[in-house]
């Protein structure tokens, strides 16, 4: 090969291959920061009212479903250590067309999740500094996060460690002050967070809350999108997925349980920032200020990781030509990151200035549950039908467990509100319409990503 051809090949490789720099600890931190240990307070007021004061009960149901689904993600990540997450797994298992639909659904929650973080940053900082409009904080956060993601994934990983440390300190302080506040009151019903306050009786309401809470567990899905940046993807990514899911779920259950003991009410000054009422009851102005600082830092961290993940989903779909390859399918020669995709996500995130928290939360859960269902089914298709694994162990590992995960996610999906299901259906119809355009009315095959290298 000539020197010029060698340089051209090297340059092309740098344009299409991500840098492997992440080990298990960094991947777990990425997942936990994406999930945000304090995200329990993002929809706390909303879910408290939906469930009638049974947020921890809703989290137990969601965690149960997510453990099975996280295991399916771990199996697929080990078998297919590539960027693209549910899009890649479904595409390789069921074909390019169905893979596109799964990827399109995944885009919905990934595009909306950064908006949640930017929106809550605006809500809580505006509450702390009422003289500054919320939109100023929202736009500033979008610019900062976008720049950090353009610089590279290592800078994101380093920032994650600091953010997790700050949240860990807050959790300890909140737990200490919270326990002191409700034990000092003389009377406390330790079962109330599971039995409810009577305002929204019935198990259906708990399921509706559990369906909304699915957005809290997107961290393990986000870890799978970094397979091409992990040092040992086949081992590190599956381990990180399971660790992040179980750890995050237990934190959510404990924090929501303490919160409802501290503030056993579903009445809030502002339902979107209902957590501030909890903090005031637990520790007054000090804890409220500490929470705002830790929570905003966590939201920034989640925005960092969620924007990094969706840009890599766009990169994977652009690289195979389903989305415009010249726009989404190349990396920055300097930073080796999907710069154009990252900037696009930053632009879309400006919609946070025009939507409300409840709507965004529901739409994220809609897209997530479709993607989760597709991955559970992909395990069955890949290991049982394609790989022809047989025996009792294979039946349990690749049929029964992912089958339970699929049924649980489908159950949660049907618990979403009619408005969410309608708008989600419209999104899917738009996706199928776009696919029809790309394939000239399905007369041409859907482009597929070459995962051989």
Coordinates of C-alpha atoms in Angstrom, one line a residue, residues 79-432:
X79 CA -23.0 -10.7 22.0
X80 CA -22.9 -7.5 20.1
X81 CA -20.4 -5.0 21.6
X82 CA -21.2 -2.1 19.2
X83 CA -22.7 1.4 19.5
X84 CA -26.4 1.7 18.8
X85 CA -28.0 0.0 21.8
X86 CA -31.6 -1.3 21.2
X87 CA -31.3 -0.2 17.5
X88 CA -28.3 -2.4 16.9
X89 CA -29.6 -5.4 18.8
X90 CA -33.0 -5.4 17.1
X91 CA -31.5 -4.7 13.7
X92 CA -29.2 -7.7 13.9
X93 CA -31.9 -9.9 15.4
X94 CA -35.0 -9.0 13.4
X95 CA -33.6 -7.1 10.3
X96 CA -33.0 -3.6 9.3
X97 CA -36.7 -2.5 9.1
X98 CA -37.7 -3.5 12.6
X99 CA -34.3 -2.3 13.9
X100 CA -35.1 1.1 12.5
X101 CA -38.5 1.2 14.3
X102 CA -36.8 0.3 17.6
X103 CA -34.1 2.9 17.0
X104 CA -36.8 5.5 16.1
X105 CA -38.6 4.7 19.4
X106 CA -35.3 4.9 21.3
X107 CA -34.7 8.3 19.7
X108 CA -37.9 9.6 21.3
X109 CA -36.7 9.0 24.9
X110 CA -33.1 10.0 24.2
X111 CA -34.1 13.2 22.6
X112 CA -36.5 14.1 25.4
X113 CA -34.3 13.1 28.3
X114 CA -31.8 15.9 28.0
X115 CA -34.8 18.3 27.8
X116 CA -36.0 17.0 31.3
X117 CA -32.6 17.8 32.7
X118 CA -32.5 21.3 31.2
X119 CA -36.1 22.0 32.3
X120 CA -35.5 21.0 35.9
X121 CA -32.3 23.0 36.0
X122 CA -34.4 26.0 35.0
X123 CA -37.1 25.2 37.5
X124 CA -34.9 24.8 40.5
X125 CA -32.4 27.6 39.8
X126 CA -35.2 30.0 39.0
X127 CA -36.7 29.1 42.4
X128 CA -33.4 29.8 44.0
X129 CA -32.8 33.0 42.0
X130 CA -36.2 34.3 41.1
X131 CA -34.8 37.5 39.7
X132 CA -33.3 35.6 36.7
X133 CA -35.7 34.0 34.1
X134 CA -35.7 30.2 33.9
X135 CA -34.9 30.3 30.2
X136 CA -31.5 31.9 30.9
X137 CA -30.5 28.9 33.0
X138 CA -31.9 26.5 30.4
X139 CA -29.9 28.0 27.5
X140 CA -26.7 28.3 29.5
X141 CA -26.9 24.7 30.5
X142 CA -27.5 23.6 26.9
X143 CA -24.4 25.5 25.7
X144 CA -22.1 24.2 28.5
X145 CA -23.1 20.6 28.1
X146 CA -22.9 20.7 24.3
X147 CA -19.3 22.1 24.4
X148 CA -18.2 19.4 26.9
X149 CA -19.6 16.6 24.8
X150 CA -17.9 17.9 21.7
X151 CA -14.5 17.9 23.5
X152 CA -14.8 14.2 24.2
X153 CA -16.2 11.3 26.3
X154 CA -13.2 11.3 28.7
X155 CA -14.0 14.8 29.9
X156 CA -17.6 13.6 30.6
X157 CA -16.3 10.6 32.5
X158 CA -14.1 12.8 34.7
X159 CA -17.0 15.2 35.4
X160 CA -19.2 12.2 36.4
X161 CA -16.9 11.3 39.3
X162 CA -17.3 14.8 40.9
X163 CA -21.0 14.8 40.4
X164 CA -21.6 11.4 41.9
X165 CA -19.5 12.4 44.9
X166 CA -21.6 15.6 45.5
X167 CA -24.8 13.6 45.3
X168 CA -23.5 10.9 47.6
X169 CA -22.7 13.5 50.3
X170 CA -26.2 15.0 49.9
X171 CA -27.9 11.6 50.2
X172 CA -26.1 11.0 53.5
X173 CA -27.0 14.4 54.9
X174 CA -30.6 14.1 53.7
X175 CA -31.0 10.6 55.2
X176 CA -29.6 11.8 58.6
X177 CA -31.8 15.0 58.8
X178 CA -34.8 13.2 57.4
X179 CA -34.7 10.4 59.9
X180 CA -34.1 12.9 62.7
X181 CA -37.1 14.9 61.6
X182 CA -39.7 12.2 61.4
X183 CA -38.5 10.2 64.5
X184 CA -38.5 13.4 66.5
X185 CA -42.1 14.0 65.7
X186 CA -43.3 11.2 68.0
X187 CA -45.7 9.5 65.6
X188 CA -44.8 8.0 62.2
X189 CA -46.4 5.3 60.1
X190 CA -43.5 3.3 58.6
X191 CA -45.9 1.5 56.2
X192 CA -47.5 4.6 54.7
X193 CA -45.2 4.9 51.7
X194 CA -46.4 1.5 50.6
X195 CA -50.1 1.6 51.7
X196 CA -50.7 5.2 50.5
X197 CA -52.7 8.2 51.7
X198 CA -56.1 7.1 50.3
X199 CA -56.1 9.9 47.6
X200 CA -55.6 7.5 44.7
X201 CA -56.6 4.0 45.8
X202 CA -56.1 0.9 43.6
X203 CA -53.2 -0.9 42.1
X204 CA -53.7 0.6 38.7
X205 CA -52.6 4.0 40.0
X206 CA -49.4 2.4 41.4
X207 CA -48.8 0.9 37.9
X208 CA -49.4 4.2 36.3
X209 CA -46.7 5.7 38.5
X210 CA -44.4 2.8 37.8
X211 CA -44.7 3.4 34.1
X212 CA -43.7 7.0 34.5
X213 CA -40.7 6.0 36.6
X214 CA -39.2 3.9 33.8
X215 CA -37.3 7.1 32.7
X216 CA -35.3 6.8 35.9
X217 CA -33.7 3.6 34.7
X218 CA -32.4 4.7 31.3
X219 CA -28.8 4.6 32.7
X220 CA -28.3 1.0 31.9
X221 CA -29.5 1.5 28.4
X222 CA -27.1 4.4 28.1
X223 CA -24.2 2.2 29.1
X224 CA -24.8 0.0 26.2
X225 CA -24.4 2.8 23.7
X226 CA -20.7 3.2 24.8
X227 CA -19.7 -0.4 23.7
X228 CA -17.4 1.0 21.1
X229 CA -15.6 3.2 23.7
X230 CA -15.2 0.4 26.3
X231 CA -11.8 -1.2 26.8
X232 CA -13.2 -4.7 27.1
X233 CA -16.8 -4.3 25.8
X234 CA -17.9 -8.0 26.0
X235 CA -17.1 -8.2 29.7
X236 CA -17.2 -4.6 31.0
X237 CA -20.5 -3.4 29.5
X238 CA -22.7 -6.3 30.7
X239 CA -21.3 -6.0 34.2
X240 CA -21.7 -2.3 34.3
X241 CA -25.3 -2.5 33.1
X242 CA -26.4 -4.9 35.9
X243 CA -24.5 -3.0 38.6
X244 CA -25.9 0.4 37.6
X245 CA -29.5 -0.9 37.4
X246 CA -29.6 -2.6 40.8
X247 CA -27.6 0.2 42.6
X248 CA -29.7 2.9 41.1
X249 CA -33.0 1.1 41.8
X250 CA -32.2 0.6 45.5
X251 CA -31.2 4.2 45.9
X252 CA -34.5 5.3 44.4
X253 CA -36.5 3.1 46.7
X254 CA -34.7 4.2 49.8
X255 CA -34.8 7.9 49.0
X256 CA -38.5 7.9 48.0
X257 CA -39.3 6.0 51.2
X258 CA -37.5 8.5 53.4
X259 CA -39.0 11.4 51.5
X260 CA -42.6 10.2 52.0
X261 CA -42.0 9.7 55.7
X262 CA -40.5 13.2 56.0
X263 CA -43.4 14.8 54.1
X264 CA -46.4 12.5 54.2
X265 CA -48.6 14.6 51.9
X266 CA -49.4 14.9 48.2
X267 CA -50.0 18.6 48.4
X268 CA -47.2 20.8 47.0
X269 CA -46.6 24.5 46.5
X270 CA -45.6 23.5 42.9
X271 CA -45.9 19.9 41.9
X272 CA -43.0 20.1 39.4
X273 CA -40.7 21.2 42.3
X274 CA -42.4 19.2 45.0
X275 CA -39.1 18.0 46.3
X276 CA -38.5 21.5 47.8
X277 CA -41.3 20.9 50.2
X278 CA -39.7 17.7 51.3
X279 CA -36.3 19.4 51.8
X280 CA -37.9 22.2 53.8
X281 CA -39.6 19.7 56.1
X282 CA -36.4 17.7 56.6
X283 CA -33.8 20.4 57.0
X284 CA -35.2 23.9 56.4
X285 CA -33.3 26.4 54.3
X286 CA -29.9 24.7 54.6
X287 CA -31.1 21.4 53.2
X288 CA -33.2 23.2 50.5
X289 CA -30.1 25.1 49.3
X290 CA -27.9 22.0 49.5
X291 CA -30.4 19.9 47.6
X292 CA -30.7 22.6 44.9
X293 CA -27.0 22.6 44.4
X294 CA -26.6 18.8 44.4
X295 CA -29.7 18.3 42.2
X296 CA -28.7 20.8 39.6
X297 CA -25.2 19.3 39.5
X298 CA -26.8 15.9 39.0
X299 CA -29.1 17.2 36.3
X300 CA -26.0 18.7 34.5
X301 CA -24.3 15.3 34.7
X302 CA -27.4 13.5 33.4
X303 CA -27.6 16.1 30.6
X304 CA -23.9 15.4 29.8
X305 CA -24.4 11.6 29.6
X306 CA -27.8 11.7 27.9
X307 CA -26.6 14.0 25.2
X308 CA -23.5 11.9 24.7
X309 CA -25.7 8.8 24.3
X310 CA -28.2 10.2 21.8
X311 CA -25.4 11.6 19.7
X312 CA -24.0 8.2 19.4
X313 CA -27.4 6.7 18.5
X314 CA -27.6 9.3 15.7
X315 CA -24.0 8.4 14.8
X316 CA -24.8 4.7 14.5
X317 CA -27.9 5.3 12.4
X318 CA -26.1 7.8 10.3
X319 CA -23.1 5.6 9.7
X320 CA -25.4 2.9 8.1
X321 CA -27.2 5.4 5.9
X322 CA -30.6 5.3 7.5
X323 CA -30.1 8.9 8.6
X324 CA -28.1 11.2 6.3
X325 CA -24.5 9.7 6.5
X326 CA -22.7 12.9 5.5
X327 CA -24.4 14.7 8.4
X328 CA -24.7 12.2 11.2
X329 CA -22.2 9.4 10.2
X330 CA -18.8 11.0 10.7
X331 CA -16.6 12.0 13.6
X332 CA -14.7 15.1 14.3
X333 CA -11.1 14.7 13.1
X334 CA -9.8 16.6 16.1
X335 CA -11.9 15.2 19.0
X336 CA -13.1 11.8 17.5
X337 CA -16.6 12.6 18.7
X338 CA -19.9 12.8 16.7
X339 CA -19.8 16.6 16.8
X340 CA -22.6 17.4 14.3
X341 CA -24.9 14.9 16.0
X342 CA -24.1 16.5 19.4
X343 CA -24.8 20.0 18.1
X344 CA -28.1 18.8 16.6
X345 CA -29.2 17.4 20.0
X346 CA -28.3 20.7 21.6
X347 CA -30.5 22.5 19.1
X348 CA -33.4 20.1 19.7
X349 CA -33.1 20.5 23.4
X350 CA -34.1 24.1 23.1
X351 CA -37.7 22.7 23.0
X352 CA -37.3 22.5 26.8
X353 CA -38.3 26.2 26.7
X354 CA -41.8 25.3 25.4
X355 CA -42.9 22.0 27.0
X356 CA -43.9 20.9 30.6
X357 CA -42.3 18.3 32.8
X358 CA -45.2 15.9 32.9
X359 CA -45.4 15.6 29.2
X360 CA -41.6 15.1 28.7
X361 CA -41.6 12.4 31.4
X362 CA -44.4 10.4 29.8
X363 CA -42.8 10.6 26.3
X364 CA -39.5 9.4 27.6
X365 CA -41.1 6.4 29.2
X366 CA -43.1 5.6 26.1
X367 CA -40.0 5.4 23.9
X368 CA -38.0 3.5 26.6
X369 CA -40.6 0.8 27.1
X370 CA -40.8 0.1 23.4
X371 CA -37.0 -0.2 23.2
X372 CA -36.9 -2.4 26.4
X373 CA -39.5 -4.7 24.9
X374 CA -37.6 -5.0 21.6
X375 CA -34.4 -6.0 23.4
X376 CA -36.1 -8.7 25.5
X377 CA -37.4 -10.2 22.3
X378 CA -34.0 -9.8 20.6
X379 CA -32.5 -12.2 23.3
X380 CA -35.0 -14.9 22.3
X381 CA -34.5 -14.4 18.6
X382 CA -30.7 -14.2 18.7
X383 CA -29.8 -17.0 21.2
X384 CA -32.6 -19.4 20.6
X385 CA -33.5 -19.0 16.9
X386 CA -30.3 -17.7 15.3
X387 CA -27.7 -19.3 17.5
X388 CA -29.8 -22.4 18.2
X389 CA -28.9 -22.7 21.9
X390 CA -30.6 -25.7 23.4
X391 CA -31.1 -27.2 26.8
X392 CA -32.8 -26.3 30.1
X393 CA -30.3 -23.6 30.9
X394 CA -30.8 -22.0 27.5
X395 CA -34.6 -22.1 27.9
X396 CA -34.3 -20.4 31.3
X397 CA -31.6 -17.9 30.2
X398 CA -32.9 -17.0 26.7
X399 CA -36.6 -17.6 26.8
X400 CA -38.1 -17.5 30.3
X401 CA -36.2 -14.6 31.8
X402 CA -36.4 -12.3 28.8
X403 CA -40.0 -13.4 28.3
X404 CA -40.8 -12.2 31.8
X405 CA -39.0 -8.9 31.1
X406 CA -41.0 -8.5 27.9
X407 CA -44.3 -9.1 29.7
X408 CA -43.5 -6.7 32.5
X409 CA -42.4 -3.9 30.2
X410 CA -45.6 -4.4 28.1
X411 CA -47.7 -4.2 31.2
X412 CA -46.0 -0.9 32.2
X413 CA -46.4 0.4 28.6
X414 CA -50.2 -0.2 28.7
X415 CA -50.3 1.8 32.0
X416 CA -49.3 5.0 30.3
X417 CA -51.8 7.8 29.8
X418 CA -54.0 7.9 26.6
X419 CA -52.3 11.2 25.6
X420 CA -48.9 9.6 25.8
X421 CA -50.0 6.5 23.8
X422 CA -51.5 8.8 21.1
X423 CA -48.5 11.0 20.6
X424 CA -46.2 8.1 20.8
X425 CA -48.2 6.3 18.0
X426 CA -47.9 9.5 15.9
X427 CA -44.1 9.4 16.4
X428 CA -43.9 5.8 15.3
X429 CA -46.1 6.6 12.2
X430 CA -43.7 9.4 11.3
X431 CA -40.8 7.0 11.6
X432 CA -42.4 4.4 9.3

